[in-house]
PDB file of C-alpha atoms in Angstrom:
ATOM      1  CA  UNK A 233     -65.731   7.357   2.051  1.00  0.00           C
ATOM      2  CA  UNK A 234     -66.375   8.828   5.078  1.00  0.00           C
ATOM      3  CA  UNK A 235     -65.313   8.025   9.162  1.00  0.00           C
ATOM      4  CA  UNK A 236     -67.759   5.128   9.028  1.00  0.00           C
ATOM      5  CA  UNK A 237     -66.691   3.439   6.188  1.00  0.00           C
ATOM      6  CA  UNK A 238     -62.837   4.102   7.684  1.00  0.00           C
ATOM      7  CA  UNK A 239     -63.370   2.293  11.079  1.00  0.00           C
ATOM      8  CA  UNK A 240     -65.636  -0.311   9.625  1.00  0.00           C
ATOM      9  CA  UNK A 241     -62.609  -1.297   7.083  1.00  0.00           C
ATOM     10  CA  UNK A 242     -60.168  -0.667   9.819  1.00  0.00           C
ATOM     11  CA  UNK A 243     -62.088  -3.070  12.347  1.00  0.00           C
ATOM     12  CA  UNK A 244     -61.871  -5.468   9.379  1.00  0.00           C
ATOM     13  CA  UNK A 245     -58.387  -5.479   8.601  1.00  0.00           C
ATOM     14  CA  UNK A 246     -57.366  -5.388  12.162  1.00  0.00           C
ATOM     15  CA  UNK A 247     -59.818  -8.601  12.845  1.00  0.00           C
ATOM     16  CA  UNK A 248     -58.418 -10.383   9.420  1.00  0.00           C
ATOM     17  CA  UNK A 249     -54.939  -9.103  10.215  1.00  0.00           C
ATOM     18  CA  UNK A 250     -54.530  -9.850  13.992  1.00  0.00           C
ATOM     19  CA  UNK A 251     -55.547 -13.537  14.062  1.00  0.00           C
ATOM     20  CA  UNK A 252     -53.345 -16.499  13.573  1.00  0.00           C
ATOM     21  CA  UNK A 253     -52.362 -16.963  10.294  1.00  0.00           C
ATOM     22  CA  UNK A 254     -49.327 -17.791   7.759  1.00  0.00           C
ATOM     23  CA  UNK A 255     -48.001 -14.188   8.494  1.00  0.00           C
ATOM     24  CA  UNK A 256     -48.286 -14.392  12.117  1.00  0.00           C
ATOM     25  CA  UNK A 257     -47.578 -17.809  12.370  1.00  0.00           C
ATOM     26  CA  UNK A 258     -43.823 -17.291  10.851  1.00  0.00           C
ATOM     27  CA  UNK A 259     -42.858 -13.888  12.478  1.00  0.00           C
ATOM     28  CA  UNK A 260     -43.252 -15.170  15.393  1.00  0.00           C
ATOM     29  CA  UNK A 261     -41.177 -18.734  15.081  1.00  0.00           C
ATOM     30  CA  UNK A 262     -38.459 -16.244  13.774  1.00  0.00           C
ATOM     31  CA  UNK A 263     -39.180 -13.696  16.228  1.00  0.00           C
ATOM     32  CA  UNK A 264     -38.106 -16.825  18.764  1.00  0.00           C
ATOM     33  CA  UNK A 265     -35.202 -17.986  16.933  1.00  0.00           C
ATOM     34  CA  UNK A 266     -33.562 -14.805  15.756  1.00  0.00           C
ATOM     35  CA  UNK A 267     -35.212 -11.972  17.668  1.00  0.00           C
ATOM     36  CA  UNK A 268     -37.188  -8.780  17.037  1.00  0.00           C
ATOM     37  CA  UNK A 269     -34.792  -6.667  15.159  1.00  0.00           C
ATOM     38  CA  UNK A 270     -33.870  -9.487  12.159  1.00  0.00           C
ATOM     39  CA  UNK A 271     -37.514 -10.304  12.142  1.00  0.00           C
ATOM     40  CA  UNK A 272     -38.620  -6.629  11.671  1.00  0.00           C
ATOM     41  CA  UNK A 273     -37.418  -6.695   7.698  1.00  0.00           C
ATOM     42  CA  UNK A 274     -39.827  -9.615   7.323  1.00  0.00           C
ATOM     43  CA  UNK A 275     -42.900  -7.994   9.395  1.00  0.00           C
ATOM     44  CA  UNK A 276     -42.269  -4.905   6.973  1.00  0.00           C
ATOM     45  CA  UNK A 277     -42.296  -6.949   3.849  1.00  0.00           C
ATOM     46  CA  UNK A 278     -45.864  -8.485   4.525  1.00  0.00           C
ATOM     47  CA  UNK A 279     -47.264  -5.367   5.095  1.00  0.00           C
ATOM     48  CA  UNK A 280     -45.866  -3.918   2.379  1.00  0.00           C
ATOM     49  CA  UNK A 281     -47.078  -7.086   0.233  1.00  0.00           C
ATOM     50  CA  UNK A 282     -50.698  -6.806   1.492  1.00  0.00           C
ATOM     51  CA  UNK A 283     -50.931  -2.975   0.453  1.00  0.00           C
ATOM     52  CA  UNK A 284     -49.826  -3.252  -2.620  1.00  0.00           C
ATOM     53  CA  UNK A 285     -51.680  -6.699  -3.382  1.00  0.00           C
ATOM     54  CA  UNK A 286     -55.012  -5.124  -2.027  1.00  0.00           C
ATOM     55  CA  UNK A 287     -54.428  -1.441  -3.976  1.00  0.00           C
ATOM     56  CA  UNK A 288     -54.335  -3.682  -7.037  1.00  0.00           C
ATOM     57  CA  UNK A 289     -57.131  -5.855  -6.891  1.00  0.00           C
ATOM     58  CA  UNK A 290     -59.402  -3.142  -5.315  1.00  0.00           C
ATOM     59  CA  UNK A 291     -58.112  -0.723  -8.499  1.00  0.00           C
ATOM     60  CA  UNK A 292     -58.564  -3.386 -10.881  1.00  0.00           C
ATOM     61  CA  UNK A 293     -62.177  -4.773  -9.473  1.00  0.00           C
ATOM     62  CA  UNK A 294     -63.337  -7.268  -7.785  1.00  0.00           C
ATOM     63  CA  UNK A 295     -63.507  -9.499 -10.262  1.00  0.00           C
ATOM     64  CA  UNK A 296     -59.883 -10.280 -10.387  1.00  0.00           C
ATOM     65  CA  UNK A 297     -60.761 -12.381  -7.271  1.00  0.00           C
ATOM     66  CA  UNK A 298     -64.133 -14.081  -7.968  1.00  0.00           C
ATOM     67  CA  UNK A 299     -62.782 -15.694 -11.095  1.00  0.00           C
ATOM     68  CA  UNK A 300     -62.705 -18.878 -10.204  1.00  0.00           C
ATOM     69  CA  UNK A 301     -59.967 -20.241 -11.920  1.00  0.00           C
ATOM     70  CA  UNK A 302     -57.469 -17.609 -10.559  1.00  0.00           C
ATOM     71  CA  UNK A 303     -58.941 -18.413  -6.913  1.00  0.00           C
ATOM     72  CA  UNK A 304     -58.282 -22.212  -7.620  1.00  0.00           C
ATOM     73  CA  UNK A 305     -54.797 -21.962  -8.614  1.00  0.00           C
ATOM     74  CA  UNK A 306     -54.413 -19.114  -6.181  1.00  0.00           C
ATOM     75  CA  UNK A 307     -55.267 -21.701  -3.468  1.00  0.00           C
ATOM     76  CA  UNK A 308     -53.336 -24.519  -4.609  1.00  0.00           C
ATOM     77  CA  UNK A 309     -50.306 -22.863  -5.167  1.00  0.00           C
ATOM     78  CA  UNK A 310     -50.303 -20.878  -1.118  1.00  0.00           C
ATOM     79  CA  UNK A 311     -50.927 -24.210   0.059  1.00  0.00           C
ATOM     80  CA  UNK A 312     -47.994 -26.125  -1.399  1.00  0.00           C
ATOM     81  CA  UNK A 313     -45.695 -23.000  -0.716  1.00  0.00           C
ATOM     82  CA  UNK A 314     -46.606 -22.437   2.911  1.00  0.00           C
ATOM     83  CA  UNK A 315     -46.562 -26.658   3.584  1.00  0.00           C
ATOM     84  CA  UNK A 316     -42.913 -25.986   2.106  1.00  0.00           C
ATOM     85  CA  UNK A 317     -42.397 -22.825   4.378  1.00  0.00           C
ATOM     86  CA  UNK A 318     -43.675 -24.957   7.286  1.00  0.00           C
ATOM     87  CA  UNK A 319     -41.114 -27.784   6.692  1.00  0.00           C
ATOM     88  CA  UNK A 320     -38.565 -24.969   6.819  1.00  0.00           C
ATOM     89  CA  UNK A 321     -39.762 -23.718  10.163  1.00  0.00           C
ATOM     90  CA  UNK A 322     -39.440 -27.405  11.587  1.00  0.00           C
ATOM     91  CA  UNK A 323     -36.296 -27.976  10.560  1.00  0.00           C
ATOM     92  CA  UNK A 324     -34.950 -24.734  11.552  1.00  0.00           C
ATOM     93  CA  UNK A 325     -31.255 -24.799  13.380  1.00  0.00           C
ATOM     94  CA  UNK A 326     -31.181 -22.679  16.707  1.00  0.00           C
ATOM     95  CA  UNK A 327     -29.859 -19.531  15.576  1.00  0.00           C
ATOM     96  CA  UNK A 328     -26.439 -20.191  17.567  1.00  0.00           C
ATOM     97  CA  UNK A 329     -25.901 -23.326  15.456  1.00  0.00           C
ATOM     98  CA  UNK A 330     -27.403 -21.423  11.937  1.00  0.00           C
ATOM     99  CA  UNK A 331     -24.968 -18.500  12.102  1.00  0.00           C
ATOM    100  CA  UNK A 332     -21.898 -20.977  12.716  1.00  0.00           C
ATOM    101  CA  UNK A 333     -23.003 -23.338   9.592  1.00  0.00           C
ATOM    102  CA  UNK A 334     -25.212 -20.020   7.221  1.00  0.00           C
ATOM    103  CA  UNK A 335     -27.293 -22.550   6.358  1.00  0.00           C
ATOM    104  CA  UNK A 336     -30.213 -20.606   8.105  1.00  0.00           C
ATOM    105  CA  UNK A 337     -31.477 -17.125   8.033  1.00  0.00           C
ATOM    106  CA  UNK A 338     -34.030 -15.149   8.605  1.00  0.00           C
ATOM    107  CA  UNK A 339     -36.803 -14.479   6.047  1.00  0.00           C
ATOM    108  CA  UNK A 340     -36.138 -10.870   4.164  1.00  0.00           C
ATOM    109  CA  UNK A 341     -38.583  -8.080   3.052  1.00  0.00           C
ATOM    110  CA  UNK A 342     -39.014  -9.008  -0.378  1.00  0.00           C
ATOM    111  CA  UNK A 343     -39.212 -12.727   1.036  1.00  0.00           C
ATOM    112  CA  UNK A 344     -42.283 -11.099   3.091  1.00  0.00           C
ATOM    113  CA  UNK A 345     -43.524  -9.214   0.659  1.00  0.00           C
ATOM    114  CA  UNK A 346     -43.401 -11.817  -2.085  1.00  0.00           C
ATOM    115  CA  UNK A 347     -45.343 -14.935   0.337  1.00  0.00           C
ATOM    116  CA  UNK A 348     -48.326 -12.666   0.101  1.00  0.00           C
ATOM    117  CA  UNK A 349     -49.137 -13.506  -3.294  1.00  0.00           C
ATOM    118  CA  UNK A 350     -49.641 -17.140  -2.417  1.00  0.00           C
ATOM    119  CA  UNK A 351     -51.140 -16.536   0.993  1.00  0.00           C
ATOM    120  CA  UNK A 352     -54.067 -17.805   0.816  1.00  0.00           C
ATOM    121  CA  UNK A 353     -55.862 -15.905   3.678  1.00  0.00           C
ATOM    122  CA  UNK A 354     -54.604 -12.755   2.471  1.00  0.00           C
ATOM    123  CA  UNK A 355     -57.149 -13.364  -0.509  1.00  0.00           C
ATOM    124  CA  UNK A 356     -60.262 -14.180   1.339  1.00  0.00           C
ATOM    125  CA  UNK A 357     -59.117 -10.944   3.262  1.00  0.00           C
ATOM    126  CA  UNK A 358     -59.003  -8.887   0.099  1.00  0.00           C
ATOM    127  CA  UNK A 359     -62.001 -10.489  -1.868  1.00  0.00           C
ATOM    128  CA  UNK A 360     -64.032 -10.042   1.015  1.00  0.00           C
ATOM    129  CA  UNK A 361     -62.397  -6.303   1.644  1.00  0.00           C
ATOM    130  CA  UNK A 362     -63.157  -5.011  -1.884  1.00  0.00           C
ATOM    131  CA  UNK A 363     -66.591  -7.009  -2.420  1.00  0.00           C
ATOM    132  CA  UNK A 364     -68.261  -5.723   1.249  1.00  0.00           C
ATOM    133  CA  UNK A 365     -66.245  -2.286   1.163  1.00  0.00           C
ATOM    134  CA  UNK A 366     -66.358  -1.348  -2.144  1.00  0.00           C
ATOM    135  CA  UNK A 367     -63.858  -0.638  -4.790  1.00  0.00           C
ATOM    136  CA  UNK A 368     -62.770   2.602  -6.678  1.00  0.00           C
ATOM    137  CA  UNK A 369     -64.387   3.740 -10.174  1.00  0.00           C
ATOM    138  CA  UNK A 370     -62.722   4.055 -13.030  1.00  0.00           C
ATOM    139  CA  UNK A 371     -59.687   6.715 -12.740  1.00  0.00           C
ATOM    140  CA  UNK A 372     -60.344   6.761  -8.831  1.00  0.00           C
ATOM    141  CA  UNK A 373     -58.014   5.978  -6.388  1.00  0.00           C
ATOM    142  CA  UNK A 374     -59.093   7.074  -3.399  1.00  0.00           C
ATOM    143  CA  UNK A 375     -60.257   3.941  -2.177  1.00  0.00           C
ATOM    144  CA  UNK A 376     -57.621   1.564  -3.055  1.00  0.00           C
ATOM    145  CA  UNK A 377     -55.318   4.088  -1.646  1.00  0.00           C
ATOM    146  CA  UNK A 378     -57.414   4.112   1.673  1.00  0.00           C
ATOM    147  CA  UNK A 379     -57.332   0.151   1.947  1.00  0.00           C
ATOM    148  CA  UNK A 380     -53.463  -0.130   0.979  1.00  0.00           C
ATOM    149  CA  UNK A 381     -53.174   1.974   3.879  1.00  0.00           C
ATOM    150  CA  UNK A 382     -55.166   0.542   6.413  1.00  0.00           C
ATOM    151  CA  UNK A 383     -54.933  -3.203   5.522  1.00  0.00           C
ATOM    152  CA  UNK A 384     -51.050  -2.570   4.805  1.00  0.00           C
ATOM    153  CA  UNK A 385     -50.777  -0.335   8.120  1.00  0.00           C
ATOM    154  CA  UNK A 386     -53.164  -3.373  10.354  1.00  0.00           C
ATOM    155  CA  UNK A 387     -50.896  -6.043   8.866  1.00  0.00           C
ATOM    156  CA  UNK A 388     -47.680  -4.653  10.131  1.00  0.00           C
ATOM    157  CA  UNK A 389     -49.295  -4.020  13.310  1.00  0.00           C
ATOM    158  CA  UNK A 390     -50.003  -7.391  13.657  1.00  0.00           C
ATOM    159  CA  UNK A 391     -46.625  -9.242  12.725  1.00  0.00           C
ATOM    160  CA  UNK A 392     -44.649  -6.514  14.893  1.00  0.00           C
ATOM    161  CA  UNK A 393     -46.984  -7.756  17.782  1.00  0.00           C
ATOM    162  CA  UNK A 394     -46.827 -11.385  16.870  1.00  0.00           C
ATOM    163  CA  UNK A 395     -42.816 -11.044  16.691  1.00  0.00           C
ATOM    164  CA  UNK A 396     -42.643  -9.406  20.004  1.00  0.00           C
ATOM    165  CA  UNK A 397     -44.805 -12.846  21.092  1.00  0.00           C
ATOM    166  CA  UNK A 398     -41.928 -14.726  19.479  1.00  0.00           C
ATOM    167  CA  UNK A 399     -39.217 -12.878  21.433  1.00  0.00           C
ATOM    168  CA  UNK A 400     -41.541 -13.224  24.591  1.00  0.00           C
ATOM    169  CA  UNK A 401     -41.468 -16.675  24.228  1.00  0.00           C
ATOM    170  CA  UNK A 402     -37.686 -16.758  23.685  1.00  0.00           C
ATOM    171  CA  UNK A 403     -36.784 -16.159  27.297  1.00  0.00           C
ATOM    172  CA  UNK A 404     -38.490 -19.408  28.587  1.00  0.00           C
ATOM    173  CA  UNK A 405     -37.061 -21.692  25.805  1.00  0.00           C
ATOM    174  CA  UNK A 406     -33.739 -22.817  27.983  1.00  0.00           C
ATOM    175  CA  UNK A 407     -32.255 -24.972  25.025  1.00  0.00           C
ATOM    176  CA  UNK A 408     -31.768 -26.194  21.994  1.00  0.00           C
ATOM    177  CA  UNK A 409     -34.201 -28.970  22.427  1.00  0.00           C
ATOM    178  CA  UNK A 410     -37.112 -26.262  23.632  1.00  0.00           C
ATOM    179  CA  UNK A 411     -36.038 -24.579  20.443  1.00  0.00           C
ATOM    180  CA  UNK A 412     -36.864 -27.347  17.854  1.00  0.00           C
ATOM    181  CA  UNK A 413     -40.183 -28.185  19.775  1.00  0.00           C
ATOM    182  CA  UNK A 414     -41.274 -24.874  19.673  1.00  0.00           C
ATOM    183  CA  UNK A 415     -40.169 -24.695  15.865  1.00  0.00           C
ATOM    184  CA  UNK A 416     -42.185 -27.673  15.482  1.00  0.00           C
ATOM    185  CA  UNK A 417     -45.172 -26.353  17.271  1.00  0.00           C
ATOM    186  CA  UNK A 418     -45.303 -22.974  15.206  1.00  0.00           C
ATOM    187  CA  UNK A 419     -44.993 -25.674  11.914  1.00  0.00           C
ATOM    188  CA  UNK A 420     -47.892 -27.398  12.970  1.00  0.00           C
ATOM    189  CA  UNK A 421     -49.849 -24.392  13.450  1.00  0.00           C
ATOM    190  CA  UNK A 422     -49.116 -22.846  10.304  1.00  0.00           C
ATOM    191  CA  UNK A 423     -50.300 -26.342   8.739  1.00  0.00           C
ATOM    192  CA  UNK A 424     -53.576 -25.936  10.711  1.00  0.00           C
ATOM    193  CA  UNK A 425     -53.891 -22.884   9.694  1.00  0.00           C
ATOM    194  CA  UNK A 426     -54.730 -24.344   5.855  1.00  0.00           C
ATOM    195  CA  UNK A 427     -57.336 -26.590   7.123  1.00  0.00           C
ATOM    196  CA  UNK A 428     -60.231 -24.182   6.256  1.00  0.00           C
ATOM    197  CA  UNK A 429     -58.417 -23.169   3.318  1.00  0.00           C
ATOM    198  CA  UNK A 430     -58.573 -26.761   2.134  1.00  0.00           C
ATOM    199  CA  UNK A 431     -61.921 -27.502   2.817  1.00  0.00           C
ATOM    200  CA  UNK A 432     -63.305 -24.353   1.385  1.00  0.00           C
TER     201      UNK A 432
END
């Protein structure tokens, strides 16, 4: 492992990490509807999700991810959780009306943390991490500590950015109505953001 192999990995994770995904998608609706210091538990979670997830799997082998069985159900199972994370995100009350009523809330760190086991681009990032970058040997740690690190570290990045969007957007969403469509809106995107999932 060597400077090389650190910004190719790091150009990787910021590429996987940075575009819109399930992550992005929701830390930015809630970045919008509750603003960037509620969010920021959430944006911490996921990166702390995807460093963990990716030590594992690139300490364990790659072969935890080309079984094809445990991608199937992998894939199955993000997609009916996110659709169901998506409905949420429509549905959402403005946060004026949700603290009145608690019956919304933001989404917590270990709420974060825990969607990354069904997110399904998380694993193409970390199957294709581990199989192009390489994986430790037996005993060695070095480089799943390296990618927990930088795909953990490039995640977080990412969602802090993609909540400060969220908060952006905020100021020119004048009421409740401008709310639910752009609730809607981030819904739909985090729907289209399965597509190539599904037709993998």
């Amino acid at each position: 492992m060597d400077w090389a192999w650190i910004l190719a990995a790091a150009g990787f994770a910021f590429a996987m990490a940075g575009t819109p995904g399930p992550n992005n998608t929701m830390v930015t609706a809630s970045g919008a509807n509750y603003g960037f210091r509620r969010t920021l538990p959430v944006a911490v979670g996921m990166g702390i999700g995807v460093a963990v997830i990716i030590f594992v799997v690139a300490a364990a082998g790659s072969t935890l991810v080309a079984e094809p069985r445990v991608h199937l159900v992998l894939k199955w199972v993000g997609i009916a959780y996110l659709l169901r994370l998506a409905w949420r995100i429509a549905n959402a009350a403005p946060a004026g009306l949700a603290a009145e009523s608690g019956r919304q809330r933001p989404f917590t760190a270990v709420e974060g943390a825990l969607l990354q086991l069904v997110n399904p681009k998380l694993w193409v990032m970390v199957a294709g991490a581990v199989v192009t970058y390489g994986e430790g040997g037996a005993g060695d740690l070095t480089v799943p500590t390296a990618f927990a690190i930088i795909f953990g570290g490039a995640t977080l990045a990412s969602t802090v950015a993609w909540t400060v969007l969220g908060v952006g957007a905020a100021r020119f969403i004048t009421s409740e109505r401008s709310l639910r469509i752009f609730n809607r809106a981030m819904a739909l995107l985090l729907v289209l953001s399965l597509v190539p999932v599904v037709l993998e």
